[in-house]
CSV table of C-alpha atoms in Angstrom, one decimal:
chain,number,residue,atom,x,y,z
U,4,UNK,CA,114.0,86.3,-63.6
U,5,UNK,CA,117.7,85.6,-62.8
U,6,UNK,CA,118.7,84.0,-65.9
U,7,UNK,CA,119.8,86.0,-69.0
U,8,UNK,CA,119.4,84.6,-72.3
U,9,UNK,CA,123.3,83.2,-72.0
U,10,UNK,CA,121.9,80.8,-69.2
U,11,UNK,CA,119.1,79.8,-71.2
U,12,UNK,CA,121.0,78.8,-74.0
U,13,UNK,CA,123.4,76.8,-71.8
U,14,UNK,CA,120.5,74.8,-70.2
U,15,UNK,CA,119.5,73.5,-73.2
U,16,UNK,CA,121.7,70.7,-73.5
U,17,UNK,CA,121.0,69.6,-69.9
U,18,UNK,CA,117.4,69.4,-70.8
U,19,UNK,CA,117.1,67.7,-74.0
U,20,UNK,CA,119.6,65.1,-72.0
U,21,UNK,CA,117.1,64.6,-69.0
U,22,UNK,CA,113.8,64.5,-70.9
U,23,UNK,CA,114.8,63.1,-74.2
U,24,UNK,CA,118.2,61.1,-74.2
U,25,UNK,CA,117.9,59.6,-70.6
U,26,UNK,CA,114.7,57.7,-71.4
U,27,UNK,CA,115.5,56.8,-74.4
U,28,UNK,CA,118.3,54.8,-73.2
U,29,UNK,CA,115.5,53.1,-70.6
U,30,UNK,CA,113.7,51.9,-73.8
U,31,UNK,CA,116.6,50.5,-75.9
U,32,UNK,CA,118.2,48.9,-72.9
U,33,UNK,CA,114.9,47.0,-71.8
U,34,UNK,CA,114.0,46.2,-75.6
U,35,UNK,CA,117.4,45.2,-75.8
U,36,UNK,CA,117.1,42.3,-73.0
U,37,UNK,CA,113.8,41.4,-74.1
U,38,UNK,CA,115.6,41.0,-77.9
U,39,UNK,CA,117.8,39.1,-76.1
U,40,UNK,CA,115.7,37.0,-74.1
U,41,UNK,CA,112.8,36.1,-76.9
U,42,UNK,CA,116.2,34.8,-79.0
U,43,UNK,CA,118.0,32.9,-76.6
U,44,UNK,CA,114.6,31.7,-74.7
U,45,UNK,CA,116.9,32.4,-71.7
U,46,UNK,CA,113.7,32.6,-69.0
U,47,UNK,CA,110.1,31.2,-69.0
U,48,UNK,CA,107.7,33.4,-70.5
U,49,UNK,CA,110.1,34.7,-72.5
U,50,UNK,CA,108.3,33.1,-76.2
U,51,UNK,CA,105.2,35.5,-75.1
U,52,UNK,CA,107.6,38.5,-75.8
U,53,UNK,CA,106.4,39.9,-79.3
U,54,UNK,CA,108.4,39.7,-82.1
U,55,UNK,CA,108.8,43.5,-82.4
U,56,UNK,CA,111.1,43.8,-79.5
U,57,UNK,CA,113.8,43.2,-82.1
U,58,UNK,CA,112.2,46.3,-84.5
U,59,UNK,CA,112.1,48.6,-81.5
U,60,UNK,CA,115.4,48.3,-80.3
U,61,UNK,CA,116.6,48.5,-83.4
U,62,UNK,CA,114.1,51.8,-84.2
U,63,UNK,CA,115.0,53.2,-80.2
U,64,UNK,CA,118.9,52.8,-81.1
U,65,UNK,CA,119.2,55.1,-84.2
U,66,UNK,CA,116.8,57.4,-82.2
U,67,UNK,CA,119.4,57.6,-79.5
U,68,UNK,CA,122.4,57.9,-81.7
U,69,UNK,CA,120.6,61.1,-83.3
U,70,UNK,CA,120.4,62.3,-80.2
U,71,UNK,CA,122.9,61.8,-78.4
U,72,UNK,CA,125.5,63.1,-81.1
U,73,UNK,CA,122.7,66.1,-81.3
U,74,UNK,CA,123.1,67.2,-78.0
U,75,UNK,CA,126.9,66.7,-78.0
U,76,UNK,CA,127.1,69.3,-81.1
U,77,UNK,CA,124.3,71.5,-79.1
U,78,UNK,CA,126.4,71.6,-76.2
U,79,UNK,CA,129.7,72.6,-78.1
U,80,UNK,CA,127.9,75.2,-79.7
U,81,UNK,CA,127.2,77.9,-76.8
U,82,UNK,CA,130.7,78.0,-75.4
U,83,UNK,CA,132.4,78.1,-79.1
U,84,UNK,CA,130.4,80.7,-80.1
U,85,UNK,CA,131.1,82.8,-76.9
U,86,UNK,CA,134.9,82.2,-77.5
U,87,UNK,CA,135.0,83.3,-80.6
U,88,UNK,CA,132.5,86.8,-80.1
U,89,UNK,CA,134.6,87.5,-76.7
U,90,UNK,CA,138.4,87.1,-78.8
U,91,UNK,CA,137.0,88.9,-81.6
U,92,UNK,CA,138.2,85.6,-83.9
U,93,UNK,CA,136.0,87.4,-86.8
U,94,UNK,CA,138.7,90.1,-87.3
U,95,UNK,CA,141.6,88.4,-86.4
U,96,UNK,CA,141.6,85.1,-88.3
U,97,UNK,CA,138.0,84.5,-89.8
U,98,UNK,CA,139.3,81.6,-91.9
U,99,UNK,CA,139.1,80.1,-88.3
U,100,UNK,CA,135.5,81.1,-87.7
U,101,UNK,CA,134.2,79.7,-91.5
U,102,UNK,CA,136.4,76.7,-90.9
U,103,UNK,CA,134.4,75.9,-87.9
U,104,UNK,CA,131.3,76.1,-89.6
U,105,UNK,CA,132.1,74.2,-92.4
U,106,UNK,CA,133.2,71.4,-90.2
U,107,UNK,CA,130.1,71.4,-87.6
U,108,UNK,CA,128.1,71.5,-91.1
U,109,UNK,CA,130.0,68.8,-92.3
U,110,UNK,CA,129.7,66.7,-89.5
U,111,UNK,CA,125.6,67.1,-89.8
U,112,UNK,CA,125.8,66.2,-93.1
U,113,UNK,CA,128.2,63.0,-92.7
U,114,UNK,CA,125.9,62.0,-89.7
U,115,UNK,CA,122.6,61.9,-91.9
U,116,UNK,CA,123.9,60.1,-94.5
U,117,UNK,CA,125.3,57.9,-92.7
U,118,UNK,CA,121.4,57.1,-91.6
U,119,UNK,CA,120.8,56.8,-95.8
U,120,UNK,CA,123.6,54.7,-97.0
U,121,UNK,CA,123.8,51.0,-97.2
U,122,UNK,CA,127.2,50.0,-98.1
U,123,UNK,CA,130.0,49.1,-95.4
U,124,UNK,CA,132.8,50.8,-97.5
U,125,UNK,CA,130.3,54.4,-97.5
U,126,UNK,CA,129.2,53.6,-93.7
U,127,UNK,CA,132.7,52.9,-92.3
U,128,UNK,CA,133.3,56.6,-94.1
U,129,UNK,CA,130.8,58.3,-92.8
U,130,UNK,CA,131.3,57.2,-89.5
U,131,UNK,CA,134.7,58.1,-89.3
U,132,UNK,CA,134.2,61.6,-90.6
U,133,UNK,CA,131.2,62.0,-88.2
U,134,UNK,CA,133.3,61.1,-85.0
U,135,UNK,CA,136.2,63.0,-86.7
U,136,UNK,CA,134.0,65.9,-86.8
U,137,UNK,CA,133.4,65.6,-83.6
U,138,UNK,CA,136.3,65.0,-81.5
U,139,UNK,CA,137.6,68.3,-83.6
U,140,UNK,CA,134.6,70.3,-82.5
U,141,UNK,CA,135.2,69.2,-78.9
U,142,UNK,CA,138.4,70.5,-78.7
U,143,UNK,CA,138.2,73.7,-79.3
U,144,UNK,CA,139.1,76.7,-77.3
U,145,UNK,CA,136.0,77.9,-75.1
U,146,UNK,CA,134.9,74.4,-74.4
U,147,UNK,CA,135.5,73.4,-70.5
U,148,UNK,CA,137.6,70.2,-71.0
U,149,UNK,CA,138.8,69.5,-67.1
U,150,UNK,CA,142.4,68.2,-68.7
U,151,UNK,CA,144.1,67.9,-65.0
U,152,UNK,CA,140.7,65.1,-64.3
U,153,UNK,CA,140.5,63.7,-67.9
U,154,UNK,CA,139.5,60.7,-66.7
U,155,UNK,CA,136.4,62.2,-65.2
U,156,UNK,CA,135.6,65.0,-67.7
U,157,UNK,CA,132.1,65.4,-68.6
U,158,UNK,CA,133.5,66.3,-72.2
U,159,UNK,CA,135.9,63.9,-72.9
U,160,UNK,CA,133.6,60.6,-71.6
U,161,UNK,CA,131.1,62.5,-73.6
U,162,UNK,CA,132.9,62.2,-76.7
U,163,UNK,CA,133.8,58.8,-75.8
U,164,UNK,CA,130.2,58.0,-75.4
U,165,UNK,CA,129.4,59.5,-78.6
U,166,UNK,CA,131.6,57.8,-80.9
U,167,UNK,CA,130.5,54.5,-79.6
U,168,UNK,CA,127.0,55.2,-80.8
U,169,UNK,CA,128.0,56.6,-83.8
U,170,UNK,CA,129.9,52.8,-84.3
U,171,UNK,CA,126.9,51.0,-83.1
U,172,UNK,CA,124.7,53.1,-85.9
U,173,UNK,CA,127.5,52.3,-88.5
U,174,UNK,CA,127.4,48.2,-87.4
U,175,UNK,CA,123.8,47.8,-87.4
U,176,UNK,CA,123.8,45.7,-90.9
U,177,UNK,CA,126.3,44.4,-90.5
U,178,UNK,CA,125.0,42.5,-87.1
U,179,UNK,CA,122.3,40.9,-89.0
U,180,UNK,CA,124.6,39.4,-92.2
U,181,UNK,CA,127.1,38.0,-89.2
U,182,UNK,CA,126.0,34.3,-88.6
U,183,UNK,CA,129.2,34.5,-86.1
U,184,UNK,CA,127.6,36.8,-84.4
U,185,UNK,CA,130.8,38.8,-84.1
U,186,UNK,CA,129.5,41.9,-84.7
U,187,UNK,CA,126.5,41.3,-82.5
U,188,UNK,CA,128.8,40.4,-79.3
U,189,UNK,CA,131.3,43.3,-80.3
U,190,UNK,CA,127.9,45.8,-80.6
U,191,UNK,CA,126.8,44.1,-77.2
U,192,UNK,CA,130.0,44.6,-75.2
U,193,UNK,CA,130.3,48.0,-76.4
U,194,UNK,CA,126.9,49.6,-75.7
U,195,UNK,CA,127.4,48.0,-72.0
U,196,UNK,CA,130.3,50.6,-72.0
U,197,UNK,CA,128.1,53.3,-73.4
U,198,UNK,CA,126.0,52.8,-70.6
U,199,UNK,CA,128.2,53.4,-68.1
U,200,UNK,CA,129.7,55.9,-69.5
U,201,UNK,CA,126.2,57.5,-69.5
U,202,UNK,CA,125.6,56.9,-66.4
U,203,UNK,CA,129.1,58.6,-65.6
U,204,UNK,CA,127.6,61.5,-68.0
U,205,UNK,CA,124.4,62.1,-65.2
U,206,UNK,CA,126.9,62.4,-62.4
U,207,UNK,CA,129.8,64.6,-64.0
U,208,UNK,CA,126.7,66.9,-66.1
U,209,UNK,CA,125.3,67.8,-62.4
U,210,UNK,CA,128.6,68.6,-61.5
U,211,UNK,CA,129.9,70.9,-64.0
U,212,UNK,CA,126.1,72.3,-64.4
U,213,UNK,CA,126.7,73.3,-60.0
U,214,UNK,CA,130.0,75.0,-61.0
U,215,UNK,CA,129.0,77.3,-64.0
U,216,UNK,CA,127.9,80.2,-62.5
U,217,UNK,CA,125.3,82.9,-63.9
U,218,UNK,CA,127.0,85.0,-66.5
U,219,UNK,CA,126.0,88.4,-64.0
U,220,UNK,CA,127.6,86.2,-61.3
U,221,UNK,CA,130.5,85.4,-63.7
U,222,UNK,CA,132.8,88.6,-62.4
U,223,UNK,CA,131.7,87.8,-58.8
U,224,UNK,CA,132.5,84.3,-58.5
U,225,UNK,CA,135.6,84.1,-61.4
U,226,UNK,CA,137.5,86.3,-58.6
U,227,UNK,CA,137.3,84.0,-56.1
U,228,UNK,CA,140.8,81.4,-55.5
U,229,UNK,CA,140.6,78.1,-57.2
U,230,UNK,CA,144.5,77.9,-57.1
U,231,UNK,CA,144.3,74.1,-55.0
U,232,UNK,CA,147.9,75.3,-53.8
U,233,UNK,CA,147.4,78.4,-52.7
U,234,UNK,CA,146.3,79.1,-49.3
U,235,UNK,CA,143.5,81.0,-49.9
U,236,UNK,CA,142.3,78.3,-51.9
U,237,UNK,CA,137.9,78.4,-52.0
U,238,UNK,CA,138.3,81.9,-50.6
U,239,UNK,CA,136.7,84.8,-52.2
U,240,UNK,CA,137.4,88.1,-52.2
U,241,UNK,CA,135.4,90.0,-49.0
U,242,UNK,CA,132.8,92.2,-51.2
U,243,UNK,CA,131.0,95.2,-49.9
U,244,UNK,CA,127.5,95.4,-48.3
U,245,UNK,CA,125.0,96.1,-50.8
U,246,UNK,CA,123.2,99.7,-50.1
U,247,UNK,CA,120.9,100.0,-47.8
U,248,UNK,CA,117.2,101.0,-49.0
């Protein structure tokens, strides 16, 4: 087997995103047009939707909240961790290592109850500590950020993608007291930027996924030139033949 433990742990997030996080964006998106259709009656046939629709998108959206800002704190996890074993943080400052697990427990915590509680003042809290929590934990050392292509950085639309559903969790009753249907249009508008910037997620997670090699390659392929100024740029050093049997 070619992949060390390391590897394992990385693919992981990829994973859980493919067979769990993926589809369940296919089911809130179609139970959210079907929502939308049954209410409006914008087609013909659309009063033989049930009235569930509503309940499952509903049920489907705080499913894919949880996991989407699950797999964002999975993914952050791996390449903290490794930072902090490989500088030897534990030694040098370990207020720096409890800090960061206070605040990746904290941000657990906030999440979850921000599932429980009912009032806006407690929810708008929540919320903020949550993505708070998050954006802190996403920017810290270890964590490939791709700062010189920010704008098409798997962890930055990531995090931008994440705090829009931890928003949408935090407005959810807030969309049904609104008979201005403000919050409704703001949730709607919103998630129609999630979903591209999920779709954005698919393409930039196969391409960082293609670039990370395995950690026995790590030595191997970290030596080669990734300098887009120097003229030995994608060039690797000439390695040796391996020994003959």
């Amino acid at each position: 087997m070619y992949l060390n433990l390391p590897d394992i742990v990385l693919l992981l997030h990829p994973i859980l995103a493919i067979t769990f996080v993926f589809p369940l964006i296919g089911l809130t998106v179609v139970r959210a047009w079907e929502t939308r259709q049954r209410r409006l009656k914008a087609s013909p046939g659309s009063e033989k939707l049930p009235p569930t629709v509503g309940r499952e998108h509903l049920d489907f959206g705080k499913l894919l909240s949880a996991g989407v800002v699950g797999i964002a704190l999975l993914g952050m996890v791996r390449p903290i961790l490794e930072h902090l074993v490989n500088s030897q943080t534990w030694s040098k400052d370990p207020f720096q290592v409890i800090f960061i697990a206070a605040l990746y427990a904290a941000t657990i915590a906030c999440f979850i109850l921000l599932y429980k509680t009912q009032s806006s003042l407690w929810r708008g809290a929540f919320a903020t500590l949550t993505g708070v929590g998050v954006v802190i934990l996403g920017l810290q050392e270890g964590i490939f950020r791709r700062n010189e292509e920010w704008y098409f950085s798997h962890l930055y639309l990531g995090l931008a993608a994440t705090l829009l559903m931890i928003f949408s969790l935090a407005i959810v009753p807030d969309i049904y007291r609104d008979r201005s249907h403000t919050w409704r249009k703001a949730h709607t508008l919103l998630n129609c930027v999630a979903l591209l910037l999920f779709l954005a997620q698919g393409i930039t997670g196969a391409r960082d996924l293609l670039e990370i090699p395995l950690t026995w390659q790590k030595p191997v392929v970290y030596s080669c030139n990734f300098d887009p100024k120097s003229p030995a740029f994608k060039t690797c050093p000439q390695l040796p033949p391996p020994p003959q049997p």
